[in-house]
Amino acid sequence: MIELKGRKLVLGVTGGVAAYKAAELVRLLGKAGADVHVVLTEGGARFVTAVTFQALSGNRVWTDLWDPRMDNNMAHIDLTRDADAILIAPATADVMAKLAHGQADDLLTTLCLARDCPLLVAPAMNRQMWEHPATRRNAAQLVADGVTLLGPAAGEQACGEVGLGRMLEPEALCEAVIGFFQPRLLAGRRIVMTAGPTFEAIDPVRGITNSSSGKMAYGLARACAQAGAEVILVSGPVALSVPEGCRRVNVKSALEMREAVFAALPGADVFIGVAAVADYRPATSAEHKIKKSGAELTITLTPNPDILADVAGLPNPPFCVGFAAESRNLDEYAEGKRKAKKLPLIVGNLVQDGLGGDDNEVVLFDAAGRHPLPKAPKPEVARAIVAHLAALLPKI
Ligand code: C5P
């Protein structure tokens, strides 16, 4: 994924034990396409050396306000001149206190004071330090000054205590940085989405399912959350982690999925049916494991409810979006489904082009006609769907 392509980030690493995780963060940000310039404080350099960051970022590392390497000797101005953001991870209680008071006694704090780009701060400290009234005041002051706080998380700490103060994991920080740069097109919207396959039990250990991986739904849920929406993912069994900012409700069968969807619907602005819901389920599920007898075995199937059509058919339905994966006649079948299920928007996708790969090519169908989206990496396609959806929603 190259979702930070073209972004220049200054990463400030201060003196907390979580500094070792900043090395992994540099690698992840770089993998996402960012050009990362590390500024290491004196304390940070006690935990991880500049050599590590230099090797991982491919850029020289800055530590000293008086570094003569810049032609004009103005590292504190030049480093952030064309930066898209400064991220401090880990941020100690000390650096937060300095920032809250506008102190500038080293390169990093001077850069922060002289910047004209956003500042993101990932606190990392002992639970008691985080809870101290002075840190609470400083954190509140930073937020009031327009600084974005990322975390901290709760959990086990290096000192052996458990509580709030841990730095977010590098993956979560990288996700937060990607999310930070996205337009908040769905701010204030509540979205319920179905995902993955369903599993229709034959007996306690067997069932009928399909090969849906859930990747499309989880990718779209991630894009919706990064656009500011509150997302509830009603998900069949998949091996994916829940995207940042989404809540997952686990279900197995289509009937369970339908029940969970209707329970989550009150207050929802949008419903997106991405799940590959089984069209049929065994009419009865055996209480005990069916024994092999050698004789022919017949399983009678009964149709499952169409969750999307049921939601769209409500007296005051949320804005409903469907998916249509077709192997041929995409326009005819997708538009046919849109009309039959009374959907304002359906995402059509020719399966021989899309499934499994990193890229996807979809066509959106709405009341205004067909809108083909260019073939692109899946996260980009998800963002294009979000933009189209956001433009169709009634204003709030
Ligand atoms: O009719 P078809 O299954 O092709 O329609 C696909 C769309 O309908 C998808 O959005 C899918 O999530 C939804 N669907 C549903 N419940 C079903 C079958 C499909 O919500 N039982």
PDB file of C-alpha atoms in Angstrom, residues 111-392:
ATOM      1  CA  LEU A 111      10.796  22.654  15.131  1.00  0.00           C
ATOM      2  CA  CYS A 112       7.371  22.286  16.726  1.00  0.00           C
ATOM      3  CA  LEU A 113       7.250  25.948  17.652  1.00  0.00           C
ATOM      4  CA  ALA A 114       8.444  27.101  14.229  1.00  0.00           C
ATOM      5  CA  ARG A 115       6.220  24.770  12.195  1.00  0.00           C
ATOM      6  CA  ASP A 116       3.326  25.572   9.909  1.00  0.00           C
ATOM      7  CA  CYS A 117       2.189  21.953   9.523  1.00  0.00           C
ATOM      8  CA  PRO A 118      -0.019  19.795  11.794  1.00  0.00           C
ATOM      9  CA  LEU A 119       1.461  18.211  14.922  1.00  0.00           C
ATOM     10  CA  LEU A 120       0.499  14.682  15.996  1.00  0.00           C
ATOM     11  CA  VAL A 121       1.571  13.439  19.399  1.00  0.00           C
ATOM     12  CA  ALA A 122       1.580   9.811  20.588  1.00  0.00           C
ATOM     13  CA  PRO A 123       1.999   9.888  24.385  1.00  0.00           C
ATOM     14  CA  ALA A 124       3.950   7.096  26.062  1.00  0.00           C
ATOM     15  CA  MET A 125       4.463   7.119  29.788  1.00  0.00           C
ATOM     16  CA  ASN A 126       3.801   5.446  33.087  1.00  0.00           C
ATOM     17  CA  ARG A 127       0.143   5.366  34.185  1.00  0.00           C
ATOM     18  CA  GLN A 128       0.698   7.746  37.089  1.00  0.00           C
ATOM     19  CA  MET A 129       2.557  10.240  34.951  1.00  0.00           C
ATOM     20  CA  TRP A 130      -0.325  10.213  32.437  1.00  0.00           C
ATOM     21  CA  GLU A 131      -2.894  10.661  35.223  1.00  0.00           C
ATOM     22  CA  HIS A 132      -0.978  13.437  36.981  1.00  0.00           C
ATOM     23  CA  PRO A 133      -2.946  16.722  36.969  1.00  0.00           C
ATOM     24  CA  ALA A 134       0.009  18.482  35.307  1.00  0.00           C
ATOM     25  CA  THR A 135      -0.014  16.021  32.381  1.00  0.00           C
ATOM     26  CA  ARG A 136      -3.814  16.226  32.158  1.00  0.00           C
ATOM     27  CA  ARG A 137      -3.512  20.030  31.918  1.00  0.00           C
ATOM     28  CA  ASN A 138      -0.762  19.810  29.318  1.00  0.00           C
ATOM     29  CA  ALA A 139      -2.674  17.291  27.203  1.00  0.00           C
ATOM     30  CA  ALA A 140      -5.789  19.487  27.323  1.00  0.00           C
ATOM     31  CA  GLN A 141      -3.697  22.531  26.379  1.00  0.00           C
ATOM     32  CA  LEU A 142      -2.190  20.724  23.399  1.00  0.00           C
ATOM     33  CA  VAL A 143      -5.638  19.697  22.158  1.00  0.00           C
ATOM     34  CA  ALA A 144      -6.847  23.292  22.613  1.00  0.00           C
ATOM     35  CA  ASP A 145      -3.842  24.417  20.541  1.00  0.00           C
ATOM     36  CA  GLY A 146      -4.939  22.147  17.670  1.00  0.00           C
ATOM     37  CA  VAL A 147      -2.538  19.286  18.307  1.00  0.00           C
ATOM     38  CA  THR A 148      -3.852  15.778  17.528  1.00  0.00           C
ATOM     39  CA  LEU A 149      -3.275  13.252  20.307  1.00  0.00           C
ATOM     40  CA  LEU A 150      -2.966   9.647  19.146  1.00  0.00           C
ATOM     41  CA  GLY A 151      -3.627   7.423  22.146  1.00  0.00           C
ATOM     42  CA  PRO A 152      -2.341   6.526  24.625  1.00  0.00           C
ATOM     43  CA  ALA A 153      -3.588   2.965  24.913  1.00  0.00           C
ATOM     44  CA  ALA A 154      -4.285   0.995  28.052  1.00  0.00           C
ATOM     45  CA  GLY A 155      -2.394  -2.150  28.921  1.00  0.00           C
ATOM     46  CA  GLU A 156       0.725  -3.584  30.447  1.00  0.00           C
ATOM     47  CA  GLN A 157       3.562  -1.123  30.907  1.00  0.00           C
ATOM     48  CA  ALA A 158       7.339  -1.528  30.859  1.00  0.00           C
ATOM     49  CA  CYS A 159       7.400  -0.661  34.574  1.00  0.00           C
ATOM     50  CA  GLY A 160       5.145  -3.638  35.314  1.00  0.00           C
ATOM     51  CA  GLU A 161       2.038  -1.568  36.011  1.00  0.00           C
ATOM     52  CA  VAL A 162      -1.182  -1.852  34.051  1.00  0.00           C
ATOM     53  CA  GLY A 163      -3.146   1.182  32.900  1.00  0.00           C
ATOM     54  CA  LEU A 164      -3.456   4.052  30.460  1.00  0.00           C
ATOM     55  CA  GLY A 165      -0.210   5.455  29.085  1.00  0.00           C
ATOM     56  CA  ARG A 166       1.153   2.883  26.642  1.00  0.00           C
ATOM     57  CA  MET A 167       2.070   4.167  23.223  1.00  0.00           C
ATOM     58  CA  LEU A 168      -0.235   2.948  20.452  1.00  0.00           C
ATOM     59  CA  GLU A 169       1.326   0.073  18.528  1.00  0.00           C
ATOM     60  CA  PRO A 170       3.233   1.056  15.368  1.00  0.00           C
ATOM     61  CA  GLU A 171       0.541  -0.445  13.092  1.00  0.00           C
ATOM     62  CA  ALA A 172      -2.167   1.590  14.826  1.00  0.00           C
ATOM     63  CA  LEU A 173      -0.042   4.755  14.631  1.00  0.00           C
ATOM     64  CA  CYS A 174       0.612   4.245  10.932  1.00  0.00           C
ATOM     65  CA  GLU A 175      -3.132   3.738  10.388  1.00  0.00           C
ATOM     66  CA  ALA A 176      -3.868   6.893  12.395  1.00  0.00           C
ATOM     67  CA  VAL A 177      -1.438   8.917  10.277  1.00  0.00           C
ATOM     68  CA  ILE A 178      -3.035   7.617   7.051  1.00  0.00           C
ATOM     69  CA  GLY A 179      -6.461   8.411   8.494  1.00  0.00           C
ATOM     70  CA  PHE A 180      -5.348  11.898   9.558  1.00  0.00           C
ATOM     71  CA  PHE A 181      -4.813  12.909   5.934  1.00  0.00           C
ATOM     72  CA  GLN A 182      -8.258  11.751   4.755  1.00  0.00           C
ATOM     73  CA  PRO A 183     -11.096  14.251   4.232  1.00  0.00           C
ATOM     74  CA  ARG A 184     -13.814  13.798   6.894  1.00  0.00           C
ATOM     75  CA  LEU A 185     -16.532  13.155   4.301  1.00  0.00           C
ATOM     76  CA  LEU A 186     -18.615  10.942   6.597  1.00  0.00           C
ATOM     77  CA  ALA A 187     -18.197  12.813   9.883  1.00  0.00           C
ATOM     78  CA  GLY A 188     -21.253  12.378  12.083  1.00  0.00           C
ATOM     79  CA  ARG A 189     -22.607   9.417  10.075  1.00  0.00           C
ATOM     80  CA  ARG A 190     -23.409   6.049  11.584  1.00  0.00           C
ATOM     81  CA  ILE A 191     -22.887   3.120   9.226  1.00  0.00           C
ATOM     82  CA  VAL A 192     -23.923  -0.496   9.638  1.00  0.00           C
ATOM     83  CA  MET A 193     -22.206  -2.900   7.280  1.00  0.00           C
ATOM     84  CA  THR A 194     -22.326  -6.667   6.707  1.00  0.00           C
ATOM     85  CA  ALA A 195     -19.115  -8.516   5.911  1.00  0.00           C
ATOM     86  CA  GLY A 196     -17.667 -11.900   5.036  1.00  0.00           C
ATOM     87  CA  PRO A 197     -19.416 -15.196   4.375  1.00  0.00           C
ATOM     88  CA  THR A 198     -22.144 -16.788   6.447  1.00  0.00           C
ATOM     89  CA  PHE A 199     -21.932 -20.301   7.870  1.00  0.00           C
ATOM     90  CA  GLU A 200     -25.101 -22.390   7.727  1.00  0.00           C
ATOM     91  CA  ALA A 201     -24.909 -25.341  10.091  1.00  0.00           C
ATOM     92  CA  ILE A 202     -25.718 -28.872   8.935  1.00  0.00           C
ATOM     93  CA  ASP A 203     -24.844 -30.374  12.311  1.00  0.00           C
ATOM     94  CA  PRO A 204     -22.700 -29.184  15.269  1.00  0.00           C
ATOM     95  CA  VAL A 205     -19.444 -29.561  13.303  1.00  0.00           C
ATOM     96  CA  ARG A 206     -20.364 -29.110   9.642  1.00  0.00           C
ATOM     97  CA  GLY A 207     -21.897 -26.414   7.567  1.00  0.00           C
ATOM     98  CA  ILE A 208     -22.317 -24.675   4.235  1.00  0.00           C
ATOM     99  CA  THR A 209     -20.248 -21.563   3.628  1.00  0.00           C
ATOM    100  CA  ASN A 210     -18.449 -19.768   0.787  1.00  0.00           C
ATOM    101  CA  SER A 211     -14.992 -18.411   0.074  1.00  0.00           C
ATOM    102  CA  SER A 212     -15.680 -14.713   0.796  1.00  0.00           C
ATOM    103  CA  SER A 213     -12.584 -13.333   2.553  1.00  0.00           C
ATOM    104  CA  GLY A 214     -14.271 -10.180   3.873  1.00  0.00           C
ATOM    105  CA  LYS A 215     -11.431  -8.043   2.486  1.00  0.00           C
ATOM    106  CA  MET A 216     -13.691  -5.763   0.457  1.00  0.00           C
ATOM    107  CA  ALA A 217     -15.978  -5.091   3.428  1.00  0.00           C
ATOM    108  CA  TYR A 218     -13.148  -4.568   5.902  1.00  0.00           C
ATOM    109  CA  GLY A 219     -11.362  -2.264   3.434  1.00  0.00           C
ATOM    110  CA  LEU A 220     -14.527  -0.246   2.944  1.00  0.00           C
ATOM    111  CA  ALA A 221     -15.187  -0.147   6.703  1.00  0.00           C
ATOM    112  CA  ARG A 222     -11.667   1.204   7.200  1.00  0.00           C
ATOM    113  CA  ALA A 223     -12.208   3.904   4.554  1.00  0.00           C
ATOM    114  CA  CYS A 224     -15.564   4.873   6.132  1.00  0.00           C
ATOM    115  CA  ALA A 225     -13.996   5.105   9.624  1.00  0.00           C
ATOM    116  CA  GLN A 226     -11.085   7.162   8.279  1.00  0.00           C
ATOM    117  CA  ALA A 227     -13.671   9.468   6.672  1.00  0.00           C
ATOM    118  CA  GLY A 228     -15.082  10.073  10.167  1.00  0.00           C
ATOM    119  CA  ALA A 229     -18.008   7.628  10.311  1.00  0.00           C
ATOM    120  CA  GLU A 230     -18.977   5.435  13.241  1.00  0.00           C
ATOM    121  CA  VAL A 231     -18.899   1.937  11.759  1.00  0.00           C
ATOM    122  CA  ILE A 232     -20.504  -1.270  13.007  1.00  0.00           C
ATOM    123  CA  LEU A 233     -19.301  -4.338  11.116  1.00  0.00           C
ATOM    124  CA  VAL A 234     -21.699  -7.257  11.393  1.00  0.00           C
ATOM    125  CA  SER A 235     -19.297  -9.918  10.289  1.00  0.00           C
ATOM    126  CA  GLY A 236     -19.401 -13.586   9.416  1.00  0.00           C
ATOM    127  CA  PRO A 237     -16.323 -15.716  10.196  1.00  0.00           C
ATOM    128  CA  VAL A 238     -13.208 -14.138   8.626  1.00  0.00           C
ATOM    129  CA  ALA A 239      -9.530 -14.053   9.556  1.00  0.00           C
ATOM    130  CA  LEU A 240      -9.131 -10.275   9.528  1.00  0.00           C
ATOM    131  CA  SER A 241      -8.500  -7.782  12.293  1.00  0.00           C
ATOM    132  CA  VAL A 242     -11.035  -5.053  12.943  1.00  0.00           C
ATOM    133  CA  PRO A 243     -10.014  -1.765  11.314  1.00  0.00           C
ATOM    134  CA  GLU A 244      -9.236   1.128  13.690  1.00  0.00           C
ATOM    135  CA  GLY A 245     -12.397   2.947  14.711  1.00  0.00           C
ATOM    136  CA  CYS A 246     -14.816   0.147  13.772  1.00  0.00           C
ATOM    137  CA  ARG A 247     -16.825  -2.096  16.068  1.00  0.00           C
ATOM    138  CA  ARG A 248     -17.330  -5.723  15.073  1.00  0.00           C
ATOM    139  CA  VAL A 249     -20.336  -7.863  15.922  1.00  0.00           C
ATOM    140  CA  ASN A 250     -19.537 -11.527  15.233  1.00  0.00           C
ATOM    141  CA  VAL A 251     -22.195 -13.721  13.660  1.00  0.00           C
ATOM    142  CA  LYS A 252     -22.266 -17.041  11.870  1.00  0.00           C
ATOM    143  CA  SER A 253     -25.522 -17.722  10.031  1.00  0.00           C
ATOM    144  CA  ALA A 254     -27.616 -15.456   7.785  1.00  0.00           C
ATOM    145  CA  LEU A 255     -30.399 -15.468  10.390  1.00  0.00           C
ATOM    146  CA  GLU A 256     -27.957 -14.320  13.100  1.00  0.00           C
ATOM    147  CA  MET A 257     -26.603 -11.693  10.721  1.00  0.00           C
ATOM    148  CA  ARG A 258     -30.082 -10.381  10.019  1.00  0.00           C
ATOM    149  CA  GLU A 259     -30.880 -10.177  13.738  1.00  0.00           C
ATOM    150  CA  ALA A 260     -27.612  -8.372  14.529  1.00  0.00           C
ATOM    151  CA  VAL A 261     -28.159  -5.928  11.653  1.00  0.00           C
ATOM    152  CA  PHE A 262     -31.643  -5.019  12.822  1.00  0.00           C
ATOM    153  CA  ALA A 263     -30.377  -4.607  16.391  1.00  0.00           C
ATOM    154  CA  ALA A 264     -27.665  -2.201  15.151  1.00  0.00           C
ATOM    155  CA  LEU A 265     -29.878  -0.234  12.751  1.00  0.00           C
ATOM    156  CA  PRO A 266     -31.605   2.303  15.044  1.00  0.00           C
ATOM    157  CA  GLY A 267     -29.938   5.651  14.375  1.00  0.00           C
ATOM    158  CA  ALA A 268     -27.990   4.391  11.344  1.00  0.00           C
ATOM    159  CA  ASP A 269     -27.685   6.763   8.382  1.00  0.00           C
ATOM    160  CA  VAL A 270     -26.299   4.166   6.000  1.00  0.00           C
ATOM    161  CA  PHE A 271     -26.532   0.398   5.574  1.00  0.00           C
ATOM    162  CA  ILE A 272     -24.010  -1.317   3.315  1.00  0.00           C
ATOM    163  CA  GLY A 273     -24.528  -4.985   2.449  1.00  0.00           C
ATOM    164  CA  VAL A 274     -21.154  -6.379   1.482  1.00  0.00           C
ATOM    165  CA  ALA A 275     -21.509  -9.859   2.959  1.00  0.00           C
ATOM    166  CA  ALA A 276     -21.762 -12.889   0.730  1.00  0.00           C
ATOM    167  CA  VAL A 277     -24.881 -14.105   2.511  1.00  0.00           C
ATOM    168  CA  ALA A 278     -25.745 -17.735   1.778  1.00  0.00           C
ATOM    169  CA  ASP A 279     -28.889 -17.853  -0.327  1.00  0.00           C
ATOM    170  CA  TYR A 280     -29.951 -21.113   1.339  1.00  0.00           C
ATOM    171  CA  ARG A 281     -29.543 -22.890   4.674  1.00  0.00           C
ATOM    172  CA  PRO A 282     -30.256 -26.495   5.683  1.00  0.00           C
ATOM    173  CA  ALA A 283     -33.932 -26.690   6.592  1.00  0.00           C
ATOM    174  CA  THR A 284     -32.930 -28.394   9.836  1.00  0.00           C
ATOM    175  CA  SER A 285     -29.625 -28.560  11.657  1.00  0.00           C
ATOM    176  CA  ALA A 286     -28.987 -31.931  13.337  1.00  0.00           C
ATOM    177  CA  GLU A 287     -28.554 -31.723  17.113  1.00  0.00           C
ATOM    178  CA  HIS A 288     -25.718 -34.296  17.049  1.00  0.00           C
ATOM    179  CA  LYS A 289     -22.999 -35.068  14.550  1.00  0.00           C
ATOM    180  CA  ILE A 290     -24.467 -36.957  11.595  1.00  0.00           C
ATOM    181  CA  LYS A 291     -22.972 -40.445  11.460  1.00  0.00           C
ATOM    182  CA  LYS A 292     -21.624 -41.955   8.259  1.00  0.00           C
ATOM    183  CA  SER A 293     -23.916 -44.755   7.072  1.00  0.00           C
ATOM    184  CA  GLY A 294     -22.815 -45.320   3.492  1.00  0.00           C
ATOM    185  CA  ALA A 295     -26.329 -44.527   2.269  1.00  0.00           C
ATOM    186  CA  GLU A 296     -27.194 -41.450   0.237  1.00  0.00           C
ATOM    187  CA  LEU A 297     -27.840 -38.379   2.351  1.00  0.00           C
ATOM    188  CA  THR A 298     -30.184 -35.615   1.293  1.00  0.00           C
ATOM    189  CA  ILE A 299     -29.981 -32.157   2.806  1.00  0.00           C
ATOM    190  CA  THR A 300     -33.032 -30.034   2.180  1.00  0.00           C
ATOM    191  CA  LEU A 301     -32.269 -26.354   1.772  1.00  0.00           C
ATOM    192  CA  THR A 302     -34.566 -23.503   2.557  1.00  0.00           C
ATOM    193  CA  PRO A 303     -34.093 -19.913   1.319  1.00  0.00           C
ATOM    194  CA  ASN A 304     -32.506 -17.353   3.602  1.00  0.00           C
ATOM    195  CA  PRO A 305     -34.000 -13.884   3.990  1.00  0.00           C
ATOM    196  CA  ASP A 306     -32.444 -11.137   1.866  1.00  0.00           C
ATOM    197  CA  ILE A 307     -31.048  -8.834   4.559  1.00  0.00           C
ATOM    198  CA  LEU A 308     -30.362  -5.927   2.237  1.00  0.00           C
ATOM    199  CA  ALA A 309     -33.803  -6.056   0.604  1.00  0.00           C
ATOM    200  CA  ASP A 310     -35.428  -6.275   4.055  1.00  0.00           C
ATOM    201  CA  VAL A 311     -33.539  -3.191   5.309  1.00  0.00           C
ATOM    202  CA  ALA A 312     -34.215  -1.226   2.112  1.00  0.00           C
ATOM    203  CA  GLY A 313     -37.903  -2.154   2.403  1.00  0.00           C
ATOM    204  CA  LEU A 314     -38.303  -0.576   5.870  1.00  0.00           C
ATOM    205  CA  PRO A 315     -40.713   2.380   6.069  1.00  0.00           C
ATOM    206  CA  ASN A 316     -37.850   4.822   6.795  1.00  0.00           C
ATOM    207  CA  PRO A 317     -34.779   3.010   5.540  1.00  0.00           C
ATOM    208  CA  PRO A 318     -31.234   4.229   5.980  1.00  0.00           C
ATOM    209  CA  PHE A 319     -29.358   5.002   2.745  1.00  0.00           C
ATOM    210  CA  CYS A 320     -28.816   1.462   1.403  1.00  0.00           C
ATOM    211  CA  VAL A 321     -25.822   0.333  -0.623  1.00  0.00           C
ATOM    212  CA  GLY A 322     -25.526  -3.098  -2.215  1.00  0.00           C
ATOM    213  CA  PHE A 323     -22.767  -5.061  -3.885  1.00  0.00           C
ATOM    214  CA  ALA A 324     -23.136  -7.136  -7.007  1.00  0.00           C
ATOM    215  CA  ALA A 325     -20.286  -9.434  -7.968  1.00  0.00           C
ATOM    216  CA  GLU A 326     -21.042 -10.778 -11.433  1.00  0.00           C
ATOM    217  CA  SER A 327     -19.107 -12.889 -13.876  1.00  0.00           C
ATOM    218  CA  ARG A 328     -20.882 -11.398 -16.957  1.00  0.00           C
ATOM    219  CA  ASN A 329     -23.516  -8.826 -18.005  1.00  0.00           C
ATOM    220  CA  LEU A 330     -22.481  -6.555 -15.140  1.00  0.00           C
ATOM    221  CA  ASP A 331     -24.587  -3.542 -16.133  1.00  0.00           C
ATOM    222  CA  GLU A 332     -27.778  -5.494 -16.644  1.00  0.00           C
ATOM    223  CA  TYR A 333     -27.500  -7.647 -13.526  1.00  0.00           C
ATOM    224  CA  ALA A 334     -26.237  -4.935 -11.160  1.00  0.00           C
ATOM    225  CA  GLU A 335     -28.793  -2.344 -12.242  1.00  0.00           C
ATOM    226  CA  GLY A 336     -31.477  -5.040 -12.114  1.00  0.00           C
ATOM    227  CA  LYS A 337     -30.552  -5.831  -8.491  1.00  0.00           C
ATOM    228  CA  ARG A 338     -30.469  -2.147  -7.588  1.00  0.00           C
ATOM    229  CA  LYS A 339     -34.036  -1.696  -8.830  1.00  0.00           C
ATOM    230  CA  ALA A 340     -35.352  -5.000  -7.450  1.00  0.00           C
ATOM    231  CA  LYS A 341     -33.975  -4.300  -3.959  1.00  0.00           C
ATOM    232  CA  LYS A 342     -34.871  -0.569  -4.117  1.00  0.00           C
ATOM    233  CA  LEU A 343     -31.300   0.624  -3.517  1.00  0.00           C
ATOM    234  CA  PRO A 344     -30.087   4.158  -4.206  1.00  0.00           C
ATOM    235  CA  LEU A 345     -26.584   2.794  -4.897  1.00  0.00           C
ATOM    236  CA  ILE A 346     -25.013  -0.513  -5.901  1.00  0.00           C
ATOM    237  CA  VAL A 347     -21.363  -1.346  -6.440  1.00  0.00           C
ATOM    238  CA  GLY A 348     -20.901  -3.704  -9.373  1.00  0.00           C
ATOM    239  CA  ASN A 349     -17.749  -5.688  -9.902  1.00  0.00           C
ATOM    240  CA  LEU A 350     -16.816  -8.166 -12.613  1.00  0.00           C
ATOM    241  CA  VAL A 351     -15.365 -11.023 -10.593  1.00  0.00           C
ATOM    242  CA  GLN A 352     -12.813 -12.192 -13.145  1.00  0.00           C
ATOM    243  CA  ASP A 353     -11.159  -8.753 -12.834  1.00  0.00           C
ATOM    244  CA  GLY A 354     -11.206  -8.338  -9.103  1.00  0.00           C
ATOM    245  CA  LEU A 355     -11.266 -11.098  -6.524  1.00  0.00           C
ATOM    246  CA  GLY A 356      -8.083 -11.938  -4.716  1.00  0.00           C
ATOM    247  CA  GLY A 357      -5.867  -9.329  -6.360  1.00  0.00           C
ATOM    248  CA  ASP A 358      -4.486  -6.089  -4.959  1.00  0.00           C
ATOM    249  CA  ASP A 359      -6.324  -3.997  -7.525  1.00  0.00           C
ATOM    250  CA  ASN A 360     -10.021  -3.729  -8.147  1.00  0.00           C
ATOM    251  CA  GLU A 361     -12.227  -2.288 -10.864  1.00  0.00           C
ATOM    252  CA  VAL A 362     -15.833  -1.442 -10.029  1.00  0.00           C
ATOM    253  CA  VAL A 363     -18.766   0.378 -11.572  1.00  0.00           C
ATOM    254  CA  LEU A 364     -21.199   2.319  -9.388  1.00  0.00           C
ATOM    255  CA  PHE A 365     -24.866   2.393 -10.372  1.00  0.00           C
ATOM    256  CA  ASP A 366     -27.235   4.994  -8.950  1.00  0.00           C
ATOM    257  CA  ALA A 367     -30.336   6.927 -10.071  1.00  0.00           C
ATOM    258  CA  ALA A 368     -28.130   9.111 -12.300  1.00  0.00           C
ATOM    259  CA  GLY A 369     -26.673   6.150 -14.205  1.00  0.00           C
ATOM    260  CA  ARG A 370     -23.430   4.197 -14.318  1.00  0.00           C
ATOM    261  CA  HIS A 371     -20.137   5.540 -12.969  1.00  0.00           C
ATOM    262  CA  PRO A 372     -17.092   3.411 -13.759  1.00  0.00           C
ATOM    263  CA  LEU A 373     -14.189   3.909 -11.342  1.00  0.00           C
ATOM    264  CA  PRO A 374     -10.653   3.491 -12.653  1.00  0.00           C
ATOM    265  CA  LYS A 375      -8.846   0.248 -11.827  1.00  0.00           C
ATOM    266  CA  ALA A 376      -6.814   1.007  -8.695  1.00  0.00           C
ATOM    267  CA  PRO A 377      -5.423  -0.516  -5.490  1.00  0.00           C
ATOM    268  CA  LYS A 378      -8.294  -1.638  -3.253  1.00  0.00           C
ATOM    269  CA  PRO A 379      -7.860   1.086  -0.567  1.00  0.00           C
ATOM    270  CA  GLU A 380      -8.103   3.709  -3.294  1.00  0.00           C
ATOM    271  CA  VAL A 381     -11.235   2.092  -4.721  1.00  0.00           C
ATOM    272  CA  ALA A 382     -12.736   2.026  -1.214  1.00  0.00           C
ATOM    273  CA  ARG A 383     -12.056   5.766  -0.829  1.00  0.00           C
ATOM    274  CA  ALA A 384     -13.627   6.498  -4.228  1.00  0.00           C
ATOM    275  CA  ILE A 385     -16.765   4.567  -3.155  1.00  0.00           C
ATOM    276  CA  VAL A 386     -16.815   6.588   0.102  1.00  0.00           C
ATOM    277  CA  ALA A 387     -16.570   9.866  -1.838  1.00  0.00           C
ATOM    278  CA  HIS A 388     -19.429   8.868  -4.153  1.00  0.00           C
ATOM    279  CA  LEU A 389     -21.568   7.698  -1.234  1.00  0.00           C
ATOM    280  CA  ALA A 390     -20.881  10.866   0.775  1.00  0.00           C
ATOM    281  CA  ALA A 391     -21.973  13.051  -2.145  1.00  0.00           C
ATOM    282  CA  LEU A 392     -25.316  11.203  -2.398  1.00  0.00           C
TER     283      LEU A 392
END
